[in-house]
XYZ file of C-alpha atoms in Angstrom:
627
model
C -35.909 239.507 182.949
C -39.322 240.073 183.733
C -40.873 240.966 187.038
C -40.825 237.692 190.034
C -39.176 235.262 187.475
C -36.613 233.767 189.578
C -32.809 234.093 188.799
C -32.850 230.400 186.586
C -36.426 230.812 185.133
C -34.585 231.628 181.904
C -32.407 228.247 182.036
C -35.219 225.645 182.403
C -38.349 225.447 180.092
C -40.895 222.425 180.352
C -42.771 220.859 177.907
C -46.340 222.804 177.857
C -49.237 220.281 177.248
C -50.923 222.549 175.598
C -49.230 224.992 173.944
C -46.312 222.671 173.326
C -42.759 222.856 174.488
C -42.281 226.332 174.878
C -44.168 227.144 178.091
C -43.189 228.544 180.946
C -42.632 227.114 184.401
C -45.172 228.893 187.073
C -46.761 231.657 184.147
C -48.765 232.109 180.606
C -46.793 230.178 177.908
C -44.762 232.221 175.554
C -45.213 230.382 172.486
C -47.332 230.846 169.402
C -50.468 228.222 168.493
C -47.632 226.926 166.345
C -44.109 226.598 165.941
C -41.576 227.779 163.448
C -39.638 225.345 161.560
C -36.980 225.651 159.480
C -36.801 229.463 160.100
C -40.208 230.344 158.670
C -42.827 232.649 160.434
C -44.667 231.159 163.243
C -48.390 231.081 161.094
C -50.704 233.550 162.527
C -53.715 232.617 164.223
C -56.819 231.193 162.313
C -60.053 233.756 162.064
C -62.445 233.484 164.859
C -65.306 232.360 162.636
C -63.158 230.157 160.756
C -63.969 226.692 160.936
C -61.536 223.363 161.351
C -63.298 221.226 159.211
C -65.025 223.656 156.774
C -61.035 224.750 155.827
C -60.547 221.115 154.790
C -61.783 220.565 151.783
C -59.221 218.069 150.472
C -59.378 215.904 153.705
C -63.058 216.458 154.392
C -65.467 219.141 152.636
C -65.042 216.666 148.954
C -64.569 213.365 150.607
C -67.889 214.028 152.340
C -69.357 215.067 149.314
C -68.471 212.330 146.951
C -64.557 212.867 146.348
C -63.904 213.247 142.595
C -67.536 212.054 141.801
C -69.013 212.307 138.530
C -70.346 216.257 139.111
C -66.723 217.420 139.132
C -65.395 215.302 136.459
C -67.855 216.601 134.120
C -67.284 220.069 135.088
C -63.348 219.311 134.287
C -64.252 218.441 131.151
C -65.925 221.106 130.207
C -62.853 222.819 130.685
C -60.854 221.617 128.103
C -63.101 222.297 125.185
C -62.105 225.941 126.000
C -58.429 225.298 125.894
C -58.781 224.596 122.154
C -60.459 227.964 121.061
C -57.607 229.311 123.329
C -55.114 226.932 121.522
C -56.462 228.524 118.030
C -56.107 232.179 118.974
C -52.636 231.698 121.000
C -51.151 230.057 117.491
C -52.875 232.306 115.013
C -49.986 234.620 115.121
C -48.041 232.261 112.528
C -50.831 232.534 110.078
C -52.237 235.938 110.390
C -48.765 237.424 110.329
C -46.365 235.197 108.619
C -44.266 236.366 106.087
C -44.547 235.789 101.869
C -42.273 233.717 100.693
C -40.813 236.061 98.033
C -41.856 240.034 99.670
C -38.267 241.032 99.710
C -35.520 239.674 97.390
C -32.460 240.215 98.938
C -28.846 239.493 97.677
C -28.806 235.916 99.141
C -26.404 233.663 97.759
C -28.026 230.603 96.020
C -27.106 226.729 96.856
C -23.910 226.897 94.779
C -20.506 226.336 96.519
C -18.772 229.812 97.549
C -15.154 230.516 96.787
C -12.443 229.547 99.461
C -12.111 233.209 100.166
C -15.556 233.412 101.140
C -15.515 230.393 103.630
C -12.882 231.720 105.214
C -14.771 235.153 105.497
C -17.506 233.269 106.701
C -15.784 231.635 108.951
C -14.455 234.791 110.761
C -17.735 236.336 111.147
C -19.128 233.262 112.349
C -16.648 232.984 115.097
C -17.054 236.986 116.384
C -21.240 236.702 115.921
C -23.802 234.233 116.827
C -26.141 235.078 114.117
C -25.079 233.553 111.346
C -28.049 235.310 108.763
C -26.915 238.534 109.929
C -25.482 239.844 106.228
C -27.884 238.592 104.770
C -30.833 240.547 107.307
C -28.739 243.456 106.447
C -29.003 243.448 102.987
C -30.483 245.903 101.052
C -34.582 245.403 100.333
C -35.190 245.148 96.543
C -39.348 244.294 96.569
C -40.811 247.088 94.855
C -44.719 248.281 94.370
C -45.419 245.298 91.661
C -44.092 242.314 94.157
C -46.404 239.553 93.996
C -46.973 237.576 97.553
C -47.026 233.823 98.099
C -47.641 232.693 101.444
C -47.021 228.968 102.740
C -49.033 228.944 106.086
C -52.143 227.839 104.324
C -53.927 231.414 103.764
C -54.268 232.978 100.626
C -54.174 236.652 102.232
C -53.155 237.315 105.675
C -52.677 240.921 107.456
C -49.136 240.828 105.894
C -50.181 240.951 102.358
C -53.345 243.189 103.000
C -51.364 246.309 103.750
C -47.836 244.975 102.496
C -46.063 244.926 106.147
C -42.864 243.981 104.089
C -39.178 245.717 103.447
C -39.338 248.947 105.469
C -42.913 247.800 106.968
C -41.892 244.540 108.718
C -41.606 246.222 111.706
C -45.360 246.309 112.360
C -45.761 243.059 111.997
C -43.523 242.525 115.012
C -45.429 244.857 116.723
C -48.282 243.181 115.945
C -47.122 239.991 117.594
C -46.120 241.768 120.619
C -49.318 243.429 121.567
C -50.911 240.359 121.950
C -48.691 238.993 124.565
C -48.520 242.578 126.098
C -52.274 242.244 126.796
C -52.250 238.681 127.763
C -49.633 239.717 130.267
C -51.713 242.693 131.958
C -54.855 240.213 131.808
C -53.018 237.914 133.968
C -52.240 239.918 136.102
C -54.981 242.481 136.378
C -57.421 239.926 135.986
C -56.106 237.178 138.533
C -56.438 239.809 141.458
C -59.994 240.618 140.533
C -60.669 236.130 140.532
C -59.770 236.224 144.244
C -61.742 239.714 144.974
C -64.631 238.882 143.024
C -64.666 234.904 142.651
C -63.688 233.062 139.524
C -67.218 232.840 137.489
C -67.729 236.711 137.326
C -64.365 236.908 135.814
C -64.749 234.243 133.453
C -68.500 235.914 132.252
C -66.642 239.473 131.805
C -64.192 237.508 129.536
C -66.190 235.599 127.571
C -68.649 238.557 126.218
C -65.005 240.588 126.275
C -63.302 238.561 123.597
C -66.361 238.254 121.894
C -66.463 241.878 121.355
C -62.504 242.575 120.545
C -62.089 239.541 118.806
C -64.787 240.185 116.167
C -63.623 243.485 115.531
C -60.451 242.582 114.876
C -61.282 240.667 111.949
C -63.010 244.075 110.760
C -59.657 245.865 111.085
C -59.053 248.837 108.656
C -55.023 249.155 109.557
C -52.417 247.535 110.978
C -52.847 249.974 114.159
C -56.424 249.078 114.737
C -55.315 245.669 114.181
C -52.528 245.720 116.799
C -54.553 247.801 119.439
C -57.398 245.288 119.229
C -55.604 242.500 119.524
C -53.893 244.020 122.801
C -57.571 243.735 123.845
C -57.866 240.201 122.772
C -54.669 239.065 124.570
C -56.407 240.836 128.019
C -59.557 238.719 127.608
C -58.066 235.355 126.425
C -55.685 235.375 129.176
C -58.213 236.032 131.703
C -59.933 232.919 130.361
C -56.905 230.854 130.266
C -56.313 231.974 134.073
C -60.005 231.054 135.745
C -60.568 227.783 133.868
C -57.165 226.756 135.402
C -57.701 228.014 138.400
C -61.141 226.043 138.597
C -59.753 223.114 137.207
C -57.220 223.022 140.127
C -59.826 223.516 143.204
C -61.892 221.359 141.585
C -59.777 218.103 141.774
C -58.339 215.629 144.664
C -54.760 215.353 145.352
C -54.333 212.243 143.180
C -56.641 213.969 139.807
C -55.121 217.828 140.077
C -51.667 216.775 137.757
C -53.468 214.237 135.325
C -56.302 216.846 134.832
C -53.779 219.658 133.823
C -51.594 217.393 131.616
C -54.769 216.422 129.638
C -55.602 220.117 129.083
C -52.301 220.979 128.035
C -52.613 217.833 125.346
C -55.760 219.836 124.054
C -53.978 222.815 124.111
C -51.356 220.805 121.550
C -54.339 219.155 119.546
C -55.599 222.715 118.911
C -51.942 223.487 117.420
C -52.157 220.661 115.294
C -55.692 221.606 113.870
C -54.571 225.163 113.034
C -52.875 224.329 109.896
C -55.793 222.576 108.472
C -58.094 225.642 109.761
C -56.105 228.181 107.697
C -56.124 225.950 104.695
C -60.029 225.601 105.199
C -60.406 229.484 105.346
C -58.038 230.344 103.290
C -58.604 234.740 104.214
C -57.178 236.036 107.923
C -60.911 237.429 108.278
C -62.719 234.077 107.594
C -60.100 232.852 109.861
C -60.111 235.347 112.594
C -64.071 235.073 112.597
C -64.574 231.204 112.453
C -61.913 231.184 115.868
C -63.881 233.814 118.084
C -67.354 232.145 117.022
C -66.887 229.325 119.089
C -66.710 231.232 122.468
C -70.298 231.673 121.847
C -70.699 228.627 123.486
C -68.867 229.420 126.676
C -71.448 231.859 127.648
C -73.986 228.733 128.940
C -70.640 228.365 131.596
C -72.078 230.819 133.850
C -75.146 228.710 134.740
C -73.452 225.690 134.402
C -70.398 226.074 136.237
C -71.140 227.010 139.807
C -68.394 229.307 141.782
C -65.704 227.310 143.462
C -66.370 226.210 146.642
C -62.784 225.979 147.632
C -63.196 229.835 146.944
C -66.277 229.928 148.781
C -65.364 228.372 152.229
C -62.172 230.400 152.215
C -63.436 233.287 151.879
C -66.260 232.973 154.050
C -69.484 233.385 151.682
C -71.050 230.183 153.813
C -74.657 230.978 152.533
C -73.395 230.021 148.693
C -71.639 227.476 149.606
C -74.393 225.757 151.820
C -76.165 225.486 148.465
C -73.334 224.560 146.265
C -72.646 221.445 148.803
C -75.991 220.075 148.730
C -76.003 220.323 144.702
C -73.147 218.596 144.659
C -73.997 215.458 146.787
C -76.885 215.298 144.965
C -75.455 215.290 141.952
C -72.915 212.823 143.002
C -75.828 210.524 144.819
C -74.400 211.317 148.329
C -77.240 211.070 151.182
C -76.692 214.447 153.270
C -78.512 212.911 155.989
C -75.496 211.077 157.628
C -72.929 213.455 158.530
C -70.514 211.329 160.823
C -67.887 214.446 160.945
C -70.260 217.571 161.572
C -69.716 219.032 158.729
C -72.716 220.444 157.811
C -73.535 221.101 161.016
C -70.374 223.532 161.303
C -71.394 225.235 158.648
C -74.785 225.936 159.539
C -72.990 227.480 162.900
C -70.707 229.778 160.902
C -73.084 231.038 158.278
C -73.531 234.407 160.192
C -70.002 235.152 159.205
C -69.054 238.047 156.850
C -67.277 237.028 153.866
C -63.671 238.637 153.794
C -61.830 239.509 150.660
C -58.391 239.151 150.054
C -55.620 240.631 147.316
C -52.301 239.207 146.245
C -50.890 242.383 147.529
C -51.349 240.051 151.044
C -48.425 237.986 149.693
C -45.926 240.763 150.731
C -46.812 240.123 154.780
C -45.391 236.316 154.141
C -42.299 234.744 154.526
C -41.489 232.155 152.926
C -44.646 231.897 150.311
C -43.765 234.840 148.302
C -39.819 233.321 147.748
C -41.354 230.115 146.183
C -44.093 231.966 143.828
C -40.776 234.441 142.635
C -38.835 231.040 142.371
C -41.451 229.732 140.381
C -41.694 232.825 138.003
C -37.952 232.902 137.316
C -38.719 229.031 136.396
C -41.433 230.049 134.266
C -39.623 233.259 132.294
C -36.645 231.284 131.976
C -38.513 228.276 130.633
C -40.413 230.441 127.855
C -37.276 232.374 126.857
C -35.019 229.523 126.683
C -37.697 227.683 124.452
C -37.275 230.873 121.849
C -33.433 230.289 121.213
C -33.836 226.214 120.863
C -36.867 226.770 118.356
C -34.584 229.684 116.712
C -32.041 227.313 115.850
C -34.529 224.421 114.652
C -36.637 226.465 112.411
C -33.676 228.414 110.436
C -36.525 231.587 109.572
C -38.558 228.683 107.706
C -42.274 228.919 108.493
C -42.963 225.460 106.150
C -45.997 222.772 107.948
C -42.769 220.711 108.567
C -41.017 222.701 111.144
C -44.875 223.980 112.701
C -45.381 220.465 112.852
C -41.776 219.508 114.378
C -42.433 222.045 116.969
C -46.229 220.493 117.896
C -44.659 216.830 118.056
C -42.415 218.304 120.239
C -45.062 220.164 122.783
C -47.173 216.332 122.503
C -43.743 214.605 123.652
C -42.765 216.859 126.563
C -46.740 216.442 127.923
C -46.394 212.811 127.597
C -43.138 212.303 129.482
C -43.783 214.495 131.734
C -46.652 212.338 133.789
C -44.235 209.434 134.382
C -41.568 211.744 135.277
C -43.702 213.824 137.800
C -44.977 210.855 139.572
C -41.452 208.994 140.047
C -39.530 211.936 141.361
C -42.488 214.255 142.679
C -43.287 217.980 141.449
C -39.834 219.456 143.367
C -37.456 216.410 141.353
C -39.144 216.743 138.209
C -38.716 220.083 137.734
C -34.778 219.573 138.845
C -34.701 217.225 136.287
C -35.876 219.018 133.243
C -34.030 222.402 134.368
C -30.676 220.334 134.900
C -31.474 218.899 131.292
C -32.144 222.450 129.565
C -29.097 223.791 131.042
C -27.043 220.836 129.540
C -28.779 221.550 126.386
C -28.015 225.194 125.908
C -24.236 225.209 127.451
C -23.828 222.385 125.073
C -25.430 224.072 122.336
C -23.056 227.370 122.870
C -20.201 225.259 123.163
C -20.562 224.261 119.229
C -21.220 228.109 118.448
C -17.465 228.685 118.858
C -15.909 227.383 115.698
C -13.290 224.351 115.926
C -9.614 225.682 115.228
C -8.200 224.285 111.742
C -5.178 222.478 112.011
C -1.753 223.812 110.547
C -1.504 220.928 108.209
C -4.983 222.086 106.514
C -4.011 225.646 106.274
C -1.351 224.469 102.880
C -3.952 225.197 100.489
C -6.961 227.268 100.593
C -9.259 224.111 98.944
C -8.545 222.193 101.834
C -9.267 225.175 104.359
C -12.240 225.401 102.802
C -13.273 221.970 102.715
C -12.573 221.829 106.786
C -14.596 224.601 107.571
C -17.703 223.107 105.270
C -17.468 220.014 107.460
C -17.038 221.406 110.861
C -19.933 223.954 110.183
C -22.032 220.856 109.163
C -21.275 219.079 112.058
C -21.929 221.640 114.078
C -25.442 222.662 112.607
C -26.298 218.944 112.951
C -25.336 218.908 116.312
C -26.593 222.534 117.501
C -30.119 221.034 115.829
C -29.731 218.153 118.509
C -29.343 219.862 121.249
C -31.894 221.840 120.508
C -34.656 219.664 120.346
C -33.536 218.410 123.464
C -33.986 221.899 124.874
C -37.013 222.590 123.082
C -38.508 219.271 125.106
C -37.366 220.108 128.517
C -37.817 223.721 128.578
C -41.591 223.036 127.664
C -41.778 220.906 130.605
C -40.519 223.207 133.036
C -42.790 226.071 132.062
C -45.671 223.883 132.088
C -44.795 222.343 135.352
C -43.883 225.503 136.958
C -47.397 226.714 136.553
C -48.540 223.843 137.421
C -46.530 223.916 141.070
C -46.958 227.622 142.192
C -51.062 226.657 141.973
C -50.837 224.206 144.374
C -48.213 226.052 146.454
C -50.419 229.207 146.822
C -53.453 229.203 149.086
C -56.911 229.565 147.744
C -57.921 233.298 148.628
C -54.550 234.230 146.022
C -54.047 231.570 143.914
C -55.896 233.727 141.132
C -53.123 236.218 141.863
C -50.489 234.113 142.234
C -51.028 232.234 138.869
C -51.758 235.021 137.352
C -48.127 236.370 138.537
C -46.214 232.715 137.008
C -48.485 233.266 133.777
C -47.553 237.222 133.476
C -43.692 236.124 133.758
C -44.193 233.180 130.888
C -45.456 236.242 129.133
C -42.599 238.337 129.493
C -40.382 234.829 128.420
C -42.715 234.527 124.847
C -41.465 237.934 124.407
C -38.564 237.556 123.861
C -39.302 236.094 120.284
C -40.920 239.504 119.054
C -38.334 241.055 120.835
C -35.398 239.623 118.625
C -36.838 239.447 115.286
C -37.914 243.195 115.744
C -34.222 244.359 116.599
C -33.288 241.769 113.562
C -31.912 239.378 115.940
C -28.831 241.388 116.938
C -27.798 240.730 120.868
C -28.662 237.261 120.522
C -25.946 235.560 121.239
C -25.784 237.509 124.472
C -29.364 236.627 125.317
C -28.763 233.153 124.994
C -25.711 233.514 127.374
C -28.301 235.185 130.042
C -31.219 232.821 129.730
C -28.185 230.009 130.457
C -27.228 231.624 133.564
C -31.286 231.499 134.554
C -31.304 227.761 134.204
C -28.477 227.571 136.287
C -29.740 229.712 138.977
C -32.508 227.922 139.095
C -31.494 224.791 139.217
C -29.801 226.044 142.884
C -33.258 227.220 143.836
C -35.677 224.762 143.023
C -34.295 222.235 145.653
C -36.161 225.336 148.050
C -39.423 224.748 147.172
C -41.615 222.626 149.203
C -43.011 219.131 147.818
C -46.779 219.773 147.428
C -47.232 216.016 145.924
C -50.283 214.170 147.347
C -50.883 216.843 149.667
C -54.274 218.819 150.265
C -53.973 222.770 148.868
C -53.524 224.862 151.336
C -56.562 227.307 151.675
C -55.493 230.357 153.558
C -52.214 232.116 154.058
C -50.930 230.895 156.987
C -51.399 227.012 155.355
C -49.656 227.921 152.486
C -46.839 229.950 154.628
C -46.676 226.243 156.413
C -45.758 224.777 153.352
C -41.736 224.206 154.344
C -38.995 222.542 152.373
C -38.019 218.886 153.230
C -34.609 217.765 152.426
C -34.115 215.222 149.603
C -33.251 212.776 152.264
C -36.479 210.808 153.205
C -36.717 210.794 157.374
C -34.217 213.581 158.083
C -36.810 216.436 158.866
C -38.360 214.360 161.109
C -35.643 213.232 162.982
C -34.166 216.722 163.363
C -38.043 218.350 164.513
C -38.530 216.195 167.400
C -36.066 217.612 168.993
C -36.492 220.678 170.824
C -32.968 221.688 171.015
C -33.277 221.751 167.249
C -36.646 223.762 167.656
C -35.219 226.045 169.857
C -32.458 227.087 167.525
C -34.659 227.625 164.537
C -36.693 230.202 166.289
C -35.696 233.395 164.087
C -36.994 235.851 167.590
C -34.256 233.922 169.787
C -31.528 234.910 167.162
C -28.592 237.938 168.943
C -28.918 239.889 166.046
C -32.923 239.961 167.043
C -32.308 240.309 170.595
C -29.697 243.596 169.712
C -33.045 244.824 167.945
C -35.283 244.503 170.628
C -33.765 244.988 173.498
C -37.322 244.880 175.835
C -37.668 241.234 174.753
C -33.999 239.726 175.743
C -32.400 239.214 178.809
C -28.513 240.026 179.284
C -27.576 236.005 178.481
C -29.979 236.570 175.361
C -32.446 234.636 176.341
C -36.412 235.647 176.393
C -37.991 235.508 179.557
């Protein structure tokens, strides 16, 4: 107990005025600027030069200067044109390095009906593996030196038939595939730090002239090493793209514009899959190809002057001289008169614009409480979302790289975008990703449920025509019904990696969202590899990777009721906002009713806890109570 506090100081607390409930009777109140809640960290104090109204942008810095005027809506749409080039190169993959048709002959059976003997062989393999093309990957290679190659994505000659990546050389074309991801997964994160150190423009310029550079020399390749090891390089710079025009697209928008704005891009993002059939048919060589896709970012490089830095960025990181001038470009842009500043805005800022800018590193993320559990939430979300996506398109396209199933898979990217707006808005960010989680788990455990064969009845066992003739049908119904499902899957698991994304960049503050992004993006990434992954180890383990990504979904679906409900709500701009960002039960009203009571506060306070009293002695009286 400390020194002249009577002997029932530590029993009776009033209500501070000031510093809210938590002061103490006759002496300096104990209590933080402001209290914990729900067991998070009590947020730590504000910067001195920071200013009240300059750190709300949402509530006052955009309202002030026009809201979503026309300045920022063209500036939005100047995003999207990117996300098509992006859309061309992200797709390319199933042009540039699809397979011949007829490379490798292998000892396939044709469409003739098998013997009984052979069903029932069939049969027994099918019910110890997953992979039901197994034998038939295993199968000796019979192409020799004279094969002739026919493709079917449109080209003529891709990388594949250029140095004859077939039979014993497929490999490389796996690799291939991965070091593009590899690279967009080090650009995301690499290059999402530098966004918040730096600002978002600079990063964006460095990209642009980047991909530019790799991209051109890819199509000048002279083996499939060069090939891969530039394309690593082109992965780096087009995720670094991706990442800043997202991230601007995001600060740029109100509350009520940030989810439509996204869903449009991702639509683009879809149109640009579409268009990439008809692109390779156009071009007809990978070079012609690879060249008439990095041409375009030529255009991008006009973005520097045109797109000025985020202000979001600016005013939370302090550079006030920038953003004086950004704010008066804007309103006059948007028509606003400066001249009448009811709130003070401008005045504020003209007090603070002796202050030093600070810098800040998603490294910072580690000093948090609750903020880094919802960004890892989020990235499970995102990985499982990709990955899961992989085994529902594995059992849709059967190996067949036809326009029909590239096309299946687009309608099926368009579908999820469009019902994902309606769902969003009913049930919120939190309940819409529930829903589509709860609806890919379904999907999968229904879709391994049909992987283990039906058993055959005794009466069908008499003959072996009639054996044969059940297994025929229940492997048909199965396929038929595996397909189902995974369409289904294919659908939902799009939406939850898109809306995951989505969510963690309005859950982290502004001076990391490049980071934090960048750390969702990196673990979609690791998800897309798994497709690369499997085809290079000729899809063995499969079944057991299925069984994994299954157990994600479901794991998830008991986290995601965690996160905090960000719709409608301003981004938070600094750490300790986004560290305020607390879950709210399902139940409309019951936060509130339990947080005005200070009994209720009391108990949540994590220092006030025995186990932290045992800790720290110096703090705690003998009843364990702080004086």
């Amino acid at each position: 107990m400390g020194a002249g506090a009577t002997p029932g100081h530590h029993r009776s607390r009033d209500r501070c005025v000031t510093c809210g409930p938590w002061g103490t009777r006759g002496g300096p109140c104990l209590a933080r600027a402001q209290l914990p809640e729900n067991g998070a960290v009590p947020q730590t104090p504000e910067p001195r030069g920071t200013s009240r109204l300059l750190s709300r942008v949402d509530a006052a810095v955009l309202p002030f200067l026009g809201g979503f005027g026309s300045y920022q809506r063209r500036l939005v749409a100047l995003t999207w044109v990117p996300a098509l080039l992006i859309a061309f190169s992200q797709f390319s993959d199933s042009f540039l390095l699809a397979q011949p048709k007829s490379a490798c002959a292998r000892n396939v059976s044709g469409i003739a009906m098998p013997s009984p003997e052979q069903l029932v062989a069939d049969a027994a393999a099918a019910a110890s593996d997953y992979d039901d093309d197994a034998a038939n990957a295993s199968a000796p290679c019979t192409c020799g030196e004279g094969s002739r190659f026919e493709l079917q994505a449109g080209l003529q000659h891709n990388v594949v038939t250029k140095w004859q990546l077939v039979c014993d050389e497929e490999w490389k074309v796996h690799i291939a595939k991965f070091s593009l991801l590899v690279g967009s997964i080090f650009g995301y994160l690499l290059m999402g730090a530098m966004a918040d150190w730096l600002g978002r423009i600079p990063v964006l310029l460095v990209s642009v002239l980047s991909v530019l550079a790799f991209g051109m020399a890819v199509a000048f390749s002279v083996d499939v090493a060069m090939f891969s090891t530039l394309r690593f390089f082109e992965g780096f710079c087009l995720a670094a793209i991706r990442l800043s025009l997202f991230v601007l697209r995001i600060e740029l928008c109100l509350p009520g514009w940030r989810f439509s704005m996204t869903v449009v891009a991702s639509l683009v993002v879809v149109g640009g899959q579409l268009l990439m059939p008809g692109l390779a048919a156009v071009c007809r060589d990978w070079q012609i190809l690879q060249v008439l896709i990095i041409v375009p970012f030529i255009l991008m490089l006009p973005y520097v002057w045109v797109f000025p830095e985020s202000l979001r960025w600016l005013l939370a990181t302090q550079h006030y001289q920038r953003a004086k001038k950004q704010m008066y470009s804007i309103a006059q842009s948007n028509g606003v008169e400066t001249a009448t500043d009811p709130n003070g805005i401008l005045t504020e800022l003209e007090r603070e614009l002796q202050q030093n800018p600070r810098t800040f590193c998603i490294t910072q993320l580690s000093s948090t409480r609750n903020l880094w559990k919802s960004i890892v939430v989020l990235c499970v979300n995102s990985l499982t979302g990709y990955g899961i996506h992989h085994c529902f398109a594995r059992s849709v396209l059967e190996g067949s790289t036809s326009h029909l199933h590239y096309y299946a898979l687009a309608g099926i990217a368009m579908a999820s975008c469009v019902v994902l707006c309606p769902v969003v808005v009913g049930f919120g960010r939190r309940g819409g990703l529930l829903t589509f989680m709860i609806i890919t788990a379904l999907a999968s455990l229904l879709q391994l449920g049909l992987l283990k064969p039906l058993p055959v009845s005794s009466s069908h066992q008499n003959t072996q025509i009639s054996l044969s003739l059940s297994v025929f049908l229940r492997d048909t119904l199965n396929r038929r019904f595996s397909v189902a499902f995974s369409i289904i899957g294919m659908f939902s698991s799009r939406a939850v990696s898109t809306l995951s994304i989505f969510y963690c960049a309005e859950i982290t503050p502004t001076v990391i969202r490049g980071g934090g992004v960048g750390l969702v993006l990196a673990s979609a990434g690791f998800g897309m590899l798994t497709a690369p992954l499997m085809e290079l180890h000729n899809q063995k383990g499969f079944f057991l990777h299925h069984v994994i990504l299954t157990c994600c979904t479901l794991l998830c679906i008991i986290c995601i009721p965690l996160l905090p409900e960000t719709a409608g709500q301003p981004l938070p701009e600094t750490l300790a906002e986004g560290e305020g960002l607390l879950r709210r039960p399902l139940v409309p009203g019951e936060q509130h009713h339990l947080l005005a009571r200070p009994e209720v506060r009391e108990y949540s306070r994590v220092q006030d806890t025995p186990l932290h009293q045992v800790l720290n002695p110096s703090n705690s009286t003998a009843n364990g109570v702080r004086t």
